[in-house]
Amino acid sequence: MIELHLLIHGEGALSLELWRRCLARLCQRVTLFHRVEQAMPAVEAGDVNALILVVGGADISDSLKTLSYLREFLELPILVIVDAMSSLHAARFLDAGADDFLTADTDAREVLARVRCKCRRSDKPPGRVISACGLRIDMTTMEVRWQEHPIHPSAKELLILKALASQPYRVFTKAQLEQILYGAGFCAKSNTIQVFIHALRKMTHRDAILTVRGVGYCLGPAPA
């Protein structure tokens, strides 16, 4: 049976380390992460099969926000395992973006079987190309081209480009781009995003990324 590479993240869950050990014991690669940017290199390289979010505690509001955020930026099957909550919460997690919902008493073998099922049903290829407004990102090789000329953004600059190119008509706020780079709750310097945007414009074109005054940034139309 093919080995899976799973990302596992916890939201106030005491059983997080237990789940990591149980899944790893079944000869799976399991990577624990605490912030989104820790997971992105493996995700961008196409080296991850699924993400498991382990939730604990009575207040699920933060977990639902985390799930919605992960769903927005990750194109992976996401399974939610709850520590001590009723299955009555299943609908809320599924609506927030989970592909499956399991309770803490689920056997680890069943968890893996469900992951394999989700992976089989996914029609997304392991690698793909994002192309928009003169920008082209090969998600397999991480090669980035602007107007067919190669450019070499840093890891964080690439995360910004990927977000903008994935939804070229969407305006991203400074706070949303900070979350993409650093995860929720991180307090960046006030000009951090502006510095990255300036660097990306130097690599491409001054109008490649537009500033929507008072709102944020989006990709601009490719110059003729």
XYZ file of C-alpha atoms in Angstrom:
224
model
C 0.000 0.000 0.000
C 1.354 3.445 -0.962
C 2.675 5.522 1.922
C 0.803 8.751 2.554
C 2.278 12.027 3.692
C -0.103 13.663 6.144
C 0.020 17.082 7.728
C -1.497 17.257 11.202
C -2.455 20.405 13.089
C -4.074 20.814 16.494
C -6.511 23.316 17.945
C -6.428 22.894 21.729
C -6.340 19.119 21.339
C -4.652 17.078 24.047
C -4.625 14.039 21.759
C -2.608 15.700 18.966
C 0.654 13.927 19.759
C -1.199 10.649 20.288
C -2.722 10.881 16.818
C 0.657 11.718 15.324
C 2.206 8.610 16.892
C -0.715 6.345 15.942
C -0.667 7.392 12.291
C 3.127 7.233 12.070
C 3.048 3.741 13.595
C 1.017 2.635 10.587
C 4.007 3.467 8.386
C 2.755 6.853 7.279
C 4.735 10.071 7.055
C 3.176 12.504 9.494
C 4.345 16.102 9.819
C 3.125 18.183 12.734
C 2.843 21.915 12.081
C 1.793 24.859 14.231
C 1.689 27.690 11.690
C 0.598 27.631 8.065
C 3.948 28.758 6.666
C 5.545 25.662 8.212
C 3.342 23.481 6.038
C 3.541 25.424 2.781
C 6.917 24.167 1.399
C 5.744 20.537 1.380
C 2.309 21.519 0.048
C 3.773 23.632 -2.755
C 6.102 20.788 -3.726
C 3.107 18.475 -4.160
C 4.469 16.237 -1.413
C 1.363 16.099 0.804
C -1.718 13.892 0.439
C -4.041 15.294 3.103
C -4.339 17.458 6.185
C -5.819 16.355 9.500
C -7.128 18.992 11.909
C -7.466 17.689 15.474
C -9.850 19.816 17.539
C -10.263 19.887 21.310
C -12.068 22.004 23.865
C -15.596 23.278 24.129
C -15.170 26.506 22.124
C -14.955 25.603 18.455
C -15.030 29.134 17.024
C -11.243 29.381 16.609
C -11.113 25.930 15.037
C -13.794 26.856 12.520
C -11.851 30.009 11.586
C -8.653 27.995 11.159
C -10.446 25.451 8.998
C -11.974 28.143 6.781
C -8.552 29.723 6.351
C -6.870 26.411 5.486
C -9.644 25.565 3.049
C -9.195 28.859 1.244
C -5.520 28.341 0.523
C -4.962 24.563 0.501
C -6.270 22.267 -2.209
C -5.921 19.116 -0.117
C -8.445 16.781 1.477
C -8.990 18.059 5.035
C -10.293 15.714 7.724
C -11.409 16.962 11.128
C -11.065 14.801 14.253
C -12.752 16.089 17.400
C -11.527 15.269 20.901
C -14.512 15.754 23.142
C -17.423 17.210 21.211
C -20.710 15.913 20.011
C -21.140 14.843 16.408
C -23.797 17.567 16.318
C -20.915 19.867 15.340
C -20.273 17.863 12.165
C -22.419 20.087 9.946
C -20.577 23.242 11.046
C -17.164 21.780 10.260
C -18.293 20.317 6.949
C -19.820 23.652 5.950
C -16.569 25.405 6.919
C -14.619 23.269 4.443
C -13.880 19.875 5.975
C -14.006 16.887 3.632
C -14.760 14.505 6.489
C -15.581 14.617 10.207
C -14.543 11.958 12.707
C -14.774 11.566 16.463
C -11.836 10.765 18.728
C -12.801 7.108 19.118
C -12.301 6.426 15.398
C -9.634 3.807 14.776
C -6.481 5.159 13.103
C -6.852 2.569 10.325
C -10.267 3.959 9.496
C -8.831 7.476 9.434
C -6.246 6.370 6.869
C -8.884 4.529 4.835
C -10.950 7.706 4.706
C -7.897 9.710 3.630
C -7.216 7.262 0.814
C -10.854 7.492 -0.233
C -10.703 11.301 -0.377
C -7.465 11.154 -2.366
C -9.013 8.749 -4.896
C -12.006 11.018 -5.362
C -9.913 14.135 -5.869
C -9.707 15.047 -9.523
C -6.909 17.543 -8.960
C -3.581 16.486 -10.487
C -0.554 16.350 -8.179
C 1.070 19.214 -10.056
C -0.471 22.123 -11.913
C 0.246 25.481 -13.459
C -1.257 28.758 -12.266
C -1.419 31.316 -15.046
C -2.940 34.792 -14.835
C -2.251 38.327 -16.045
C 1.166 37.529 -17.528
C 2.269 35.460 -14.539
C 2.900 31.708 -14.752
C 3.710 29.497 -11.743
C 4.537 25.821 -12.216
C 3.468 24.243 -8.925
C 5.561 21.117 -9.557
C 8.901 22.739 -10.335
C 8.210 26.079 -8.575
C 9.391 27.829 -11.739
C 7.936 31.343 -11.990
C 7.738 33.314 -15.228
C 6.611 36.837 -15.949
C 5.802 37.509 -19.618
C 7.642 34.217 -20.351
C 10.823 35.479 -18.640
C 11.956 33.569 -15.525
C 11.929 35.437 -12.222
C 13.154 34.263 -8.849
C 10.949 35.343 -5.929
C 11.794 34.394 -2.365
C 9.657 31.798 -0.569
C 7.411 34.455 0.976
C 7.181 36.455 -2.243
C 6.114 33.258 -3.981
C 3.321 32.743 -1.436
C 1.994 36.218 -2.248
C 2.202 35.591 -6.002
C 0.430 32.250 -5.655
C -2.436 33.813 -3.707
C -2.839 36.698 -6.155
C -2.594 34.490 -9.246
C -4.958 31.838 -7.879
C -7.729 34.450 -7.582
C -6.687 37.200 -10.002
C -9.865 39.258 -9.634
C -9.802 39.256 -5.857
C -8.395 42.121 -3.799
C -6.355 40.831 -0.849
C -6.091 43.010 2.211
C -2.775 43.552 3.982
C -4.057 41.445 6.905
C -5.006 38.566 4.600
C -1.563 38.546 2.974
C 0.073 38.631 6.416
C -1.951 35.548 7.389
C -0.781 33.769 4.238
C 2.840 34.508 5.129
C 2.831 34.067 8.884
C -0.414 32.414 9.972
C -3.151 33.743 12.211
C -2.184 35.827 15.212
C 1.257 36.923 13.974
C 2.001 40.643 14.289
C 4.184 41.722 11.359
C 5.917 45.067 10.917
C 3.588 47.651 9.448
C 5.416 47.869 6.119
C 6.216 44.176 5.625
C 3.695 43.573 2.843
C 4.606 46.820 1.070
C 8.264 45.714 1.006
C 7.362 42.371 -0.591
C 5.027 44.021 -3.125
C 7.741 46.521 -4.060
C 10.228 43.693 -4.638
C 7.740 41.777 -6.786
C 7.009 44.856 -8.907
C 10.739 45.259 -9.549
C 10.843 41.667 -10.844
C 7.806 42.089 -13.054
C 6.275 45.491 -13.850
C 5.165 48.436 -11.765
C 1.542 47.723 -12.751
C 1.750 43.939 -12.372
C 0.329 44.247 -8.848
C -2.202 47.009 -8.366
C -2.841 48.874 -5.141
C -6.543 49.283 -4.438
C -6.431 52.317 -2.194
C -7.847 51.686 1.253
C -8.410 47.984 0.527
C -5.345 46.017 -0.568
C -3.677 44.454 -3.609
C -4.596 42.454 -6.703
C -2.995 41.380 -9.962
C -3.126 43.925 -12.733
C -3.731 43.215 -16.419
C -0.661 42.019 -18.309
C 1.028 44.964 -20.057
C 0.799 44.855 -23.868
